[in-house]
PDB file of C-alpha atoms in Angstrom:
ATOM      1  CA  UNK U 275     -52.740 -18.036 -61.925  1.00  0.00           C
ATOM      2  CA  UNK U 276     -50.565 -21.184 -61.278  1.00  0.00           C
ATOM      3  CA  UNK U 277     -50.865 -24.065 -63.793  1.00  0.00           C
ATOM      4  CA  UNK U 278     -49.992 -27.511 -63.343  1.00  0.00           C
ATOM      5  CA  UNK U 279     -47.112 -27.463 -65.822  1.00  0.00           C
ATOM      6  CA  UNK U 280     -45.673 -24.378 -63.464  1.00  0.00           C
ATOM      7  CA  UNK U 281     -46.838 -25.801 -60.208  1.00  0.00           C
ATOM      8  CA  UNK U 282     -44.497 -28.979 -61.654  1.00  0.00           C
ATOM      9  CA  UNK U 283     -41.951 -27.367 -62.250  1.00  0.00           C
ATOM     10  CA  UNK U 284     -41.953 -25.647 -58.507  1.00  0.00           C
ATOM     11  CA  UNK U 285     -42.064 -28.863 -56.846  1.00  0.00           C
ATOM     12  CA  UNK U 286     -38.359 -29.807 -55.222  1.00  0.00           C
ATOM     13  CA  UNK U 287     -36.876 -32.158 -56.579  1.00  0.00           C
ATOM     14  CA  UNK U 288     -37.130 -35.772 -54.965  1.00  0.00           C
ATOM     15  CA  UNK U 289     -34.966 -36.398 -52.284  1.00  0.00           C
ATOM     16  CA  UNK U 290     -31.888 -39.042 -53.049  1.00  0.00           C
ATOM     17  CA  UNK U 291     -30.882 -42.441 -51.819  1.00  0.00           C
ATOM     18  CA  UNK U 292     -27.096 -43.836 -51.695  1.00  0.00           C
ATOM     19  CA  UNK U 293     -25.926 -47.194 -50.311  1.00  0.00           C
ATOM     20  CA  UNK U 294     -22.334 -47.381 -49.508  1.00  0.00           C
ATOM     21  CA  UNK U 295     -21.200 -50.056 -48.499  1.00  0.00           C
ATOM     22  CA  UNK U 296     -18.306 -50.501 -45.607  1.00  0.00           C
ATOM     23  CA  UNK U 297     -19.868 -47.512 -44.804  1.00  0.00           C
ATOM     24  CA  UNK U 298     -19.437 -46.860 -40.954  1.00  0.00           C
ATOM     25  CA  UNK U 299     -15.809 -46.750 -40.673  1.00  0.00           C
ATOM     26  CA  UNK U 300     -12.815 -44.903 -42.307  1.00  0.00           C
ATOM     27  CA  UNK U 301     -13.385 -43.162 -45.905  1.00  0.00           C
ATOM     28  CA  UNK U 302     -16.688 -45.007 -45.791  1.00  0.00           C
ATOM     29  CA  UNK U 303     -17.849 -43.295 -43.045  1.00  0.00           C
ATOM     30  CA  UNK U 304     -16.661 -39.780 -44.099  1.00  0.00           C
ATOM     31  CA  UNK U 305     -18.883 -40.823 -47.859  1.00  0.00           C
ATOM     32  CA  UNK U 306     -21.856 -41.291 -45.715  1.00  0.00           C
ATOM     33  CA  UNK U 307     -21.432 -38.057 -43.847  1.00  0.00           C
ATOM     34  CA  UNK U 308     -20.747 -36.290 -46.788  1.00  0.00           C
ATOM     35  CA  UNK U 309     -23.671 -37.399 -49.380  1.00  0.00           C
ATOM     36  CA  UNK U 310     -26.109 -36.973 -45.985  1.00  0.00           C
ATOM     37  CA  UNK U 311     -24.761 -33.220 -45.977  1.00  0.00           C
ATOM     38  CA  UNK U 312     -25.221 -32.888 -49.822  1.00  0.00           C
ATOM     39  CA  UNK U 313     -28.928 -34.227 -49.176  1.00  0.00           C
ATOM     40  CA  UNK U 314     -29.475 -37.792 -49.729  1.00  0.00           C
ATOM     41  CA  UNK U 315     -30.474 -40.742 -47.318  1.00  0.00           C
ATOM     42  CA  UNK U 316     -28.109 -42.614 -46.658  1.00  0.00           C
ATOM     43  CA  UNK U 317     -28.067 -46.756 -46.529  1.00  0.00           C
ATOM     44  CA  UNK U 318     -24.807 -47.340 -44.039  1.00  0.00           C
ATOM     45  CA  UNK U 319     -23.744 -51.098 -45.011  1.00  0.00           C
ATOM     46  CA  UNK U 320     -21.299 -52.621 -42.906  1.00  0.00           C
ATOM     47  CA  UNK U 321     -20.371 -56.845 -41.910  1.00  0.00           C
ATOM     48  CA  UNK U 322     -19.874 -56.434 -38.271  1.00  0.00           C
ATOM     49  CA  UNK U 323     -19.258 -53.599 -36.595  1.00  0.00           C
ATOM     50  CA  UNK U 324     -22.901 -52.699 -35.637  1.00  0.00           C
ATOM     51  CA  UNK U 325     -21.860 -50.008 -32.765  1.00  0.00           C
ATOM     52  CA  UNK U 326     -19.271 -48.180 -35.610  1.00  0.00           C
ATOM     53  CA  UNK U 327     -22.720 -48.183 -37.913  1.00  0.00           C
ATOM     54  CA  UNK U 328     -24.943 -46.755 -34.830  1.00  0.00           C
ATOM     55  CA  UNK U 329     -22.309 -44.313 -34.276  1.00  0.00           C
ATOM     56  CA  UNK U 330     -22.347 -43.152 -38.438  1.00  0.00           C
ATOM     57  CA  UNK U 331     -26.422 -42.852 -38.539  1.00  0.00           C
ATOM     58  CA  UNK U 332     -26.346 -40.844 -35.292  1.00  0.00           C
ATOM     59  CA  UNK U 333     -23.972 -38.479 -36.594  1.00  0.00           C
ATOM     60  CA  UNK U 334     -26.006 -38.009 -39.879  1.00  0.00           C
ATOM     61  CA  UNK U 335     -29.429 -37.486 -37.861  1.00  0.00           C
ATOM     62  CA  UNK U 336     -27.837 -35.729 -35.399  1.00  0.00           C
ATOM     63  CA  UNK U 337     -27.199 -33.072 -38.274  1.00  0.00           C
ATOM     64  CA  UNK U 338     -30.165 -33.305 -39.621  1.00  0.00           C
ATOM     65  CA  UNK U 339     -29.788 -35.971 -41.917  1.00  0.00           C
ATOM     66  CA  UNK U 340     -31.573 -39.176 -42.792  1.00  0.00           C
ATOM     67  CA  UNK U 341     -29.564 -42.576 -42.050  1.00  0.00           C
ATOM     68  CA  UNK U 342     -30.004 -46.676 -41.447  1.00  0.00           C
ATOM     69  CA  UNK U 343     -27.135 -48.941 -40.916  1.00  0.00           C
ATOM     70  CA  UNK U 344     -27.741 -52.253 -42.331  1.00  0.00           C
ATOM     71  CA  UNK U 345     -25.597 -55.442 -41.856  1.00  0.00           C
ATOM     72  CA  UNK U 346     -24.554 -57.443 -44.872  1.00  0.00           C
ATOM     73  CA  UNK U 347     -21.687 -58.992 -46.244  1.00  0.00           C
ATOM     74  CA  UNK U 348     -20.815 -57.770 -50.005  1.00  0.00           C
ATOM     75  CA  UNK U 349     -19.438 -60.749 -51.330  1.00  0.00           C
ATOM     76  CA  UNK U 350     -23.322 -62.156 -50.168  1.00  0.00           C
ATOM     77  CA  UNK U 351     -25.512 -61.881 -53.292  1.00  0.00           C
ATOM     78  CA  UNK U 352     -28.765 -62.325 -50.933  1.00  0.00           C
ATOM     79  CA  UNK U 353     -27.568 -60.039 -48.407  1.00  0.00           C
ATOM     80  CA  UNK U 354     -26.939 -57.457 -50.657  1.00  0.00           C
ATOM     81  CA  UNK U 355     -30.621 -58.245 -52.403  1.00  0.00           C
ATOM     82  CA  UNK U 356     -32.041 -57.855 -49.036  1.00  0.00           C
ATOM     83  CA  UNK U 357     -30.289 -54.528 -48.300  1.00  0.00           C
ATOM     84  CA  UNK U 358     -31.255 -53.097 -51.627  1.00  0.00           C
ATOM     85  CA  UNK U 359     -34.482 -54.100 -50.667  1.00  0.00           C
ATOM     86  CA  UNK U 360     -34.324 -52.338 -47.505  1.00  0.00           C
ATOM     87  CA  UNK U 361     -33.182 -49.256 -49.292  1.00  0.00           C
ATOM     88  CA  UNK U 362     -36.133 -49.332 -51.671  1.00  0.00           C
ATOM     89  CA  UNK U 363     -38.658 -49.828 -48.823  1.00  0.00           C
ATOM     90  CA  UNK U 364     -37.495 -46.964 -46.570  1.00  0.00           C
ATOM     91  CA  UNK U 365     -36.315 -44.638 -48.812  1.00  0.00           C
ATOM     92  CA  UNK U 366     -38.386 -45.412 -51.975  1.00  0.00           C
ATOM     93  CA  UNK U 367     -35.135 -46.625 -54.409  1.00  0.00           C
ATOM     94  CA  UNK U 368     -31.763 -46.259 -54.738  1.00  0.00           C
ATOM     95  CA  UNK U 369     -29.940 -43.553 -56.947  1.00  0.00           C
ATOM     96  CA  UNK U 370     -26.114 -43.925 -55.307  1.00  0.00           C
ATOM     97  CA  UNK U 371     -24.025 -46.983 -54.468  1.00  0.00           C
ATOM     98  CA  UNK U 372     -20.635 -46.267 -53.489  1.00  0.00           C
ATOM     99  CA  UNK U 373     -18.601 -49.696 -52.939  1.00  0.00           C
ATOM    100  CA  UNK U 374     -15.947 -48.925 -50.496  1.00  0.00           C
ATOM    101  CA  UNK U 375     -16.130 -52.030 -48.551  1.00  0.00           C
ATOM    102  CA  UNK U 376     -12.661 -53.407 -48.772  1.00  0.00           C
ATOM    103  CA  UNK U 377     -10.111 -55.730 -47.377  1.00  0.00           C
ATOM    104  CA  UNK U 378      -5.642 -55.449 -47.316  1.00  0.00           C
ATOM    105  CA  UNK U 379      -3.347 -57.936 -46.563  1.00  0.00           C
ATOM    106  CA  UNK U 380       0.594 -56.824 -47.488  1.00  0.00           C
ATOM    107  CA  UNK U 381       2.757 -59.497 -48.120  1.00  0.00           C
ATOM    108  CA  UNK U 382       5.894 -60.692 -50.701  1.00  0.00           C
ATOM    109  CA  UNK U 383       4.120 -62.652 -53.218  1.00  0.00           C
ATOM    110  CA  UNK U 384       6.409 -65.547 -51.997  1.00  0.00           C
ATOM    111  CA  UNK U 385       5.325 -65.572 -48.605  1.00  0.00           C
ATOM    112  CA  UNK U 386       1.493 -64.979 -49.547  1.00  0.00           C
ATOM    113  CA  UNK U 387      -1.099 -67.389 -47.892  1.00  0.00           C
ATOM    114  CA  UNK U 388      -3.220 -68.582 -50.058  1.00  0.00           C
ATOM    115  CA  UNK U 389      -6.299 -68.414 -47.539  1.00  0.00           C
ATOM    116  CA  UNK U 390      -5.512 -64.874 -47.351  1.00  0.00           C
ATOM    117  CA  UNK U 391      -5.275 -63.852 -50.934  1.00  0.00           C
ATOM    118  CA  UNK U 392      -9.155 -66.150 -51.139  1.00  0.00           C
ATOM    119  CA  UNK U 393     -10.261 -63.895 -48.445  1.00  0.00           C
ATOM    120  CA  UNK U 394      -9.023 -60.827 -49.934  1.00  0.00           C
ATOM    121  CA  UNK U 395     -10.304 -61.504 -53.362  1.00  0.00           C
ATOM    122  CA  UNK U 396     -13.531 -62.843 -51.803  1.00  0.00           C
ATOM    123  CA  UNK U 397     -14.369 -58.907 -50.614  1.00  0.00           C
ATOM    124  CA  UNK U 398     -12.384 -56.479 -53.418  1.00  0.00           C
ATOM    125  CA  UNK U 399     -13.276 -58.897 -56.355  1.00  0.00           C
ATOM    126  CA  UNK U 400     -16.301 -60.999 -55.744  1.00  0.00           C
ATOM    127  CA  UNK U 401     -17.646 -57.716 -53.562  1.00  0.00           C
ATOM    128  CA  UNK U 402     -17.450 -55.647 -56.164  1.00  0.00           C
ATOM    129  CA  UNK U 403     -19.215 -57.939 -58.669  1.00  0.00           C
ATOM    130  CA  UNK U 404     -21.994 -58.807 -56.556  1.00  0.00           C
ATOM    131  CA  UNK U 405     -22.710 -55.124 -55.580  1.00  0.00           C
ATOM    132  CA  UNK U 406     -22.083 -53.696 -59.130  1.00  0.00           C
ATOM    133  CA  UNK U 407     -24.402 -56.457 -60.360  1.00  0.00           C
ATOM    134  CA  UNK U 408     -27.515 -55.141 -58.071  1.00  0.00           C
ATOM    135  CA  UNK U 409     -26.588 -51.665 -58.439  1.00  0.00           C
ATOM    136  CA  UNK U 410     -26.852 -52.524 -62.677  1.00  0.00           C
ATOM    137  CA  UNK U 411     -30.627 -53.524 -61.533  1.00  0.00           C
ATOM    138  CA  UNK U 412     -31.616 -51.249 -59.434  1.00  0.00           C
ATOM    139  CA  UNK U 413     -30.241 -47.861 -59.991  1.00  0.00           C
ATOM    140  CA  UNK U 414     -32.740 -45.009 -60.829  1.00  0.00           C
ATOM    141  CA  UNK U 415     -32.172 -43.348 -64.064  1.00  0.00           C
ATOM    142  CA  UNK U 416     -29.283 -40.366 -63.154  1.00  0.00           C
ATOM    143  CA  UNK U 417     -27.805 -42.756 -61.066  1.00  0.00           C
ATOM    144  CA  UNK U 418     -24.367 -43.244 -60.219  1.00  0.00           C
ATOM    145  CA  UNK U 419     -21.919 -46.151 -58.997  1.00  0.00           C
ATOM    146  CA  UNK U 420     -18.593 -45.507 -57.504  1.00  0.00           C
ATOM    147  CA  UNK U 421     -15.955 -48.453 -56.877  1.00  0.00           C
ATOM    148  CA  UNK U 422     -13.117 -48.379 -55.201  1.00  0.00           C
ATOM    149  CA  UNK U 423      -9.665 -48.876 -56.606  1.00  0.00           C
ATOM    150  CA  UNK U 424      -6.241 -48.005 -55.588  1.00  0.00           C
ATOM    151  CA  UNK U 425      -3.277 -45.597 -56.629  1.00  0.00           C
ATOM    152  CA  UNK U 426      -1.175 -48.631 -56.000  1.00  0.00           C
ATOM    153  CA  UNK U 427      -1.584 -49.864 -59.517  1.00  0.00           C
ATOM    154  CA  UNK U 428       0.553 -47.223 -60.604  1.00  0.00           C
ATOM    155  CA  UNK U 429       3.227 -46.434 -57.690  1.00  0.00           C
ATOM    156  CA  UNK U 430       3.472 -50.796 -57.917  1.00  0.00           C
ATOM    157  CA  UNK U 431       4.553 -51.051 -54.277  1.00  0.00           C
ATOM    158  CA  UNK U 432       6.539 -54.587 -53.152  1.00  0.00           C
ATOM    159  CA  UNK U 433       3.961 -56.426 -50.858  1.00  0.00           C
ATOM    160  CA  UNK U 434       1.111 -54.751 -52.590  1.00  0.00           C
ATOM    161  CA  UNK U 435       0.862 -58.049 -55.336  1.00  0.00           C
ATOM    162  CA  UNK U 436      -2.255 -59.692 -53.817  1.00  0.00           C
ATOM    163  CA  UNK U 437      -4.332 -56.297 -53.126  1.00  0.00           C
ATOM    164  CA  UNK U 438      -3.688 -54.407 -56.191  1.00  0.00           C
ATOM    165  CA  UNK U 439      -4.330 -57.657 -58.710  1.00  0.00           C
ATOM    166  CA  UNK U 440      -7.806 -57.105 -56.484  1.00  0.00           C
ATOM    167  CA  UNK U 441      -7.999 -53.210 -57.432  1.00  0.00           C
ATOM    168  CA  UNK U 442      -7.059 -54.402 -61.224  1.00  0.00           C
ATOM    169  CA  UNK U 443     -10.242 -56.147 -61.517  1.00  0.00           C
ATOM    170  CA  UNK U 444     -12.292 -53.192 -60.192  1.00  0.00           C
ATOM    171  CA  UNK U 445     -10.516 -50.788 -62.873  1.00  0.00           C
ATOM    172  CA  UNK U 446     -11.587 -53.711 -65.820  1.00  0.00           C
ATOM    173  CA  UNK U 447     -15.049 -53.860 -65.127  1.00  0.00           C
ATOM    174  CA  UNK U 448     -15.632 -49.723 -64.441  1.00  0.00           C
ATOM    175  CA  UNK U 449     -15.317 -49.363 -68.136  1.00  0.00           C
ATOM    176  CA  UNK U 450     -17.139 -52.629 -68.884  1.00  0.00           C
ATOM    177  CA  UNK U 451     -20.379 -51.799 -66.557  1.00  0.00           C
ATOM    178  CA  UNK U 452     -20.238 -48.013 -68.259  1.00  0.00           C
ATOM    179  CA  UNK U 453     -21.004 -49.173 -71.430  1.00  0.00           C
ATOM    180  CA  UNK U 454     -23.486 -52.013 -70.494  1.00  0.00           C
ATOM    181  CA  UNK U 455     -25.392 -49.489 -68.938  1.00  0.00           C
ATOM    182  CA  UNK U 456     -25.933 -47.627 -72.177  1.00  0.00           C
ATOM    183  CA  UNK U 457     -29.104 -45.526 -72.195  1.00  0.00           C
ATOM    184  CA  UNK U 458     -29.872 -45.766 -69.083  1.00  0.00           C
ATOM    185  CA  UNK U 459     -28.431 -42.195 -67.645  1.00  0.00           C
ATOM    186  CA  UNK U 460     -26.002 -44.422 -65.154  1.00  0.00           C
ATOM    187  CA  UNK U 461     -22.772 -43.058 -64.664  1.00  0.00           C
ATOM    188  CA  UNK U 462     -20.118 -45.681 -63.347  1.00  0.00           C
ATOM    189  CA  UNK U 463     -16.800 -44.943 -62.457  1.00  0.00           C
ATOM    190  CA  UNK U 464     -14.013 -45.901 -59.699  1.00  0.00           C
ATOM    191  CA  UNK U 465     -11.892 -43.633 -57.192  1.00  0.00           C
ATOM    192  CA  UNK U 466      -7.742 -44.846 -56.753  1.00  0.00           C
ATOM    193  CA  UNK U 467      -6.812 -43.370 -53.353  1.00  0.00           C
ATOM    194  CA  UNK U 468      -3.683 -42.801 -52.975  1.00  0.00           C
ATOM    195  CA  UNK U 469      -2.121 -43.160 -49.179  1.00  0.00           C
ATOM    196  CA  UNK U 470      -5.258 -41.870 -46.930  1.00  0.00           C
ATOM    197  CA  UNK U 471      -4.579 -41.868 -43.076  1.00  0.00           C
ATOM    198  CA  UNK U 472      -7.408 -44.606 -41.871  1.00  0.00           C
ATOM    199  CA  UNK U 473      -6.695 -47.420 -39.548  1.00  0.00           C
ATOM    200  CA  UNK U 474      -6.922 -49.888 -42.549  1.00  0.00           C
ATOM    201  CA  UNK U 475      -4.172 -47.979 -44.425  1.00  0.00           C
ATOM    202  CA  UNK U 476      -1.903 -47.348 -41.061  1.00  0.00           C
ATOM    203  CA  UNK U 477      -2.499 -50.619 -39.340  1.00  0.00           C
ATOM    204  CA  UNK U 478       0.774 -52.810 -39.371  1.00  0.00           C
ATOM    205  CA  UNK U 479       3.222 -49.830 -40.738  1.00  0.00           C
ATOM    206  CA  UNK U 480       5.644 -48.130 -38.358  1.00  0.00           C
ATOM    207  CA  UNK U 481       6.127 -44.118 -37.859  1.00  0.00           C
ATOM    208  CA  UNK U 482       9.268 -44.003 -40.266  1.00  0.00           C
ATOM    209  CA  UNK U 483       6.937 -45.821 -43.283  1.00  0.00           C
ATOM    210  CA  UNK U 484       4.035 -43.817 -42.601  1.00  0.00           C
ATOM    211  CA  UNK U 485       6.198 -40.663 -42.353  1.00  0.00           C
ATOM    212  CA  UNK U 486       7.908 -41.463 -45.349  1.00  0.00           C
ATOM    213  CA  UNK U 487       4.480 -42.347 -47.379  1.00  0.00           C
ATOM    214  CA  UNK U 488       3.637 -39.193 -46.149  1.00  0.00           C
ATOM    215  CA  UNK U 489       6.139 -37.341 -48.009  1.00  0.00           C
ATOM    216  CA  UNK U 490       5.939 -39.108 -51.453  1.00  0.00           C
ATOM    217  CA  UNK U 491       3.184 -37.102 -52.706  1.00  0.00           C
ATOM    218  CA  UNK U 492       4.120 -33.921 -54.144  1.00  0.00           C
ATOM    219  CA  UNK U 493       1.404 -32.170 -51.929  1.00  0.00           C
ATOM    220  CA  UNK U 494       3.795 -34.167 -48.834  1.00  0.00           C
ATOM    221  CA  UNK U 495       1.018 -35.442 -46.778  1.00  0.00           C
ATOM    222  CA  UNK U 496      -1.523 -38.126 -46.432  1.00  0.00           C
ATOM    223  CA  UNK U 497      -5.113 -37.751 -47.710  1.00  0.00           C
ATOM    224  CA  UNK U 498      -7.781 -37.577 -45.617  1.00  0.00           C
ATOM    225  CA  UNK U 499     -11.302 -39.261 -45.628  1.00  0.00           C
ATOM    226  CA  UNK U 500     -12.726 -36.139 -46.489  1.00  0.00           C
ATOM    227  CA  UNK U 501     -10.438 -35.372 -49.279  1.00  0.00           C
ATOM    228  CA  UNK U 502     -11.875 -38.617 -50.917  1.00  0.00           C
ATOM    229  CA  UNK U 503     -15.268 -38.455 -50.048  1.00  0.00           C
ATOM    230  CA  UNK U 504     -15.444 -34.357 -51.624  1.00  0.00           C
ATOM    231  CA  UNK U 505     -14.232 -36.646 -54.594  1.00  0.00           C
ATOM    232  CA  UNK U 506     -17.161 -39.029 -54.329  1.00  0.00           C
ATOM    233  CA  UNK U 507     -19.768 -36.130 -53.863  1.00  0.00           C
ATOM    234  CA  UNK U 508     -18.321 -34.661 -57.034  1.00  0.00           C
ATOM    235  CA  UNK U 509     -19.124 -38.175 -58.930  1.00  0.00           C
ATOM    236  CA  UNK U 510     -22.078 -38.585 -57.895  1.00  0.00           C
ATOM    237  CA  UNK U 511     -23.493 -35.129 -57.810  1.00  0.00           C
ATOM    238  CA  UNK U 512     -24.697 -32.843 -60.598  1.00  0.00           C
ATOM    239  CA  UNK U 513     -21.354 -31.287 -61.641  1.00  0.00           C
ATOM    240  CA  UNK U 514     -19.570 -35.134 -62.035  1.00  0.00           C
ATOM    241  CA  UNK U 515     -22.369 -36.277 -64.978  1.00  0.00           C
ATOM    242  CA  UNK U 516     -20.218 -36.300 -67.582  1.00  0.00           C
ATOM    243  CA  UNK U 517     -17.368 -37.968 -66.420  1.00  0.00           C
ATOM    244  CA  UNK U 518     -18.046 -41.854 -66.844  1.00  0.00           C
ATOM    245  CA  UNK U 519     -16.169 -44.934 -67.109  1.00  0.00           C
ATOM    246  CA  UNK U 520     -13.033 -43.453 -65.803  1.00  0.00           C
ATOM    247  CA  UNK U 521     -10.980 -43.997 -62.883  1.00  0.00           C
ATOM    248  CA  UNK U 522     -10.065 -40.975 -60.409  1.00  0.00           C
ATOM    249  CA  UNK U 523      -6.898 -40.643 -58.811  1.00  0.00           C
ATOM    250  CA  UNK U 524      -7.192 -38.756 -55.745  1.00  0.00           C
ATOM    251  CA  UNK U 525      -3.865 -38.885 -54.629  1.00  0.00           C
ATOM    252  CA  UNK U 526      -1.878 -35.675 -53.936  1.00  0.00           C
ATOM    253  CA  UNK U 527      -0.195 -36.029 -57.306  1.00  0.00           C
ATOM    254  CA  UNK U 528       1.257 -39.664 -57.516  1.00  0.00           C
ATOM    255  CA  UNK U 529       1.644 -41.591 -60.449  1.00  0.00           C
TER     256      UNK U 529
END
């Protein structure tokens, strides 16, 4: 005879949610795939690409999965309240947020618009902050948030300045968030890709630089979308719980 305690303990687990945001495109897209494979419903955020989105949730239902792509810009505090929101009421709550939305601009720190480094900032800083801020609030307890830095920081590339003083910021408040979430069973922690072939890392760069990026590692090739998102589902998943507060190089072995 069954009793309750056992019948409890038979029940499957409840199913997942994650939200990652710029999530239709590039190593977004490949983290959406990837945590739909590994079983969770997935919130697609992206600001304005709505037939990149369609494209992501069809390819996660057409595997089986369970996907919505929802519009909102992260540096928005009420757009990103309403998305949560969104999350909650189809999926029942939110357990994941992986912030990869993110915006580059290369230029000599001389020769930097000022408009551009606002805009810049304006997604990698202010994004970050708004999106860490609801995640802080809404994650479930065994939750997880992932931002995005960069392997820049440490390689300290010339026309990098404006971008990686963006990334810095992300790697201060990883640390910060970790411990404010105390007690709470919230891991938070950021990934620093190193050179990743996506059209935001090879727009503007000819063959020879993208050949010879290429090469630097000591693995001698670019990452891949995959190679990153394998390290999100490893943060976020059962096996990454006791890593927390850090920040994850994936980057074939650069500084």
């Amino acid at each position: 005879m069954t009793t309750n305690r056992q019948a409890e303990a038979q029940e499957p687990a409840a199913p997942r949610t994650a939200v990652v945001t710029g999530g239709s495109r590039g190593i977004g897209r490949a983290v959406s795939e990837r945590l739909a494979r590994d079983g969770m419903a997935v919130v697609v955020n992206y600001a304005s690409d709505a037939t990149a989105a369609g494209e992501t949730v069809a390819a996660i239902t057409a595997a089986g999965g369970r996907a919505i792509g929802v519009r909102a810009d992260v540096a928005d505090e009420h757009a990103i309240a309403a998305l949560f929101d969104r999350a909650e009421q189809e999926f029942g709550g939110v357990d994941v947020v992986v912030n990869s939305a993110g915006r580059l601009a290369l230029s000599p720190v001389a020769e930097l618009d000022l408009g551009v480094l606002d805009a810049l900032h304006r997604t990698n800083i202010r994004g970050t902050f708004v999106v860490a801020r609801e995640a802080a609030r809404r994650l479930r307890a065994g939750g997880s948030f992932v931002g995005f830095s960069t392997s820049v920081i440490g390689t300290r590339l010339p026309g990098y300045g404006a971008y990686t003083a963006s990334k810095g910021a992300v790697e201060a408040l990883t640390m910060i968030l970790a411990r404010e979430l105390r007690g709470r069973d919230i891991t938070v922690n950021a990934v620093a890709p190193g050179p990743t072939a996506t059209d935001l890392f090879l727009d503007g760069k000819t063959p020879e630089q993208i050949d010879q990026l290429a090469k630097t590692p000591p693995l001698e090739r670019l990452g891949t979308p995959e190679d990153i998102a394998g390290v999100i589902a490893f943060l976020t998943g059962p096996d990454g719980r006791w890593v927390n507060g850090q920040i994850l190089r994936a980057n074939g072995g650069l500084v």
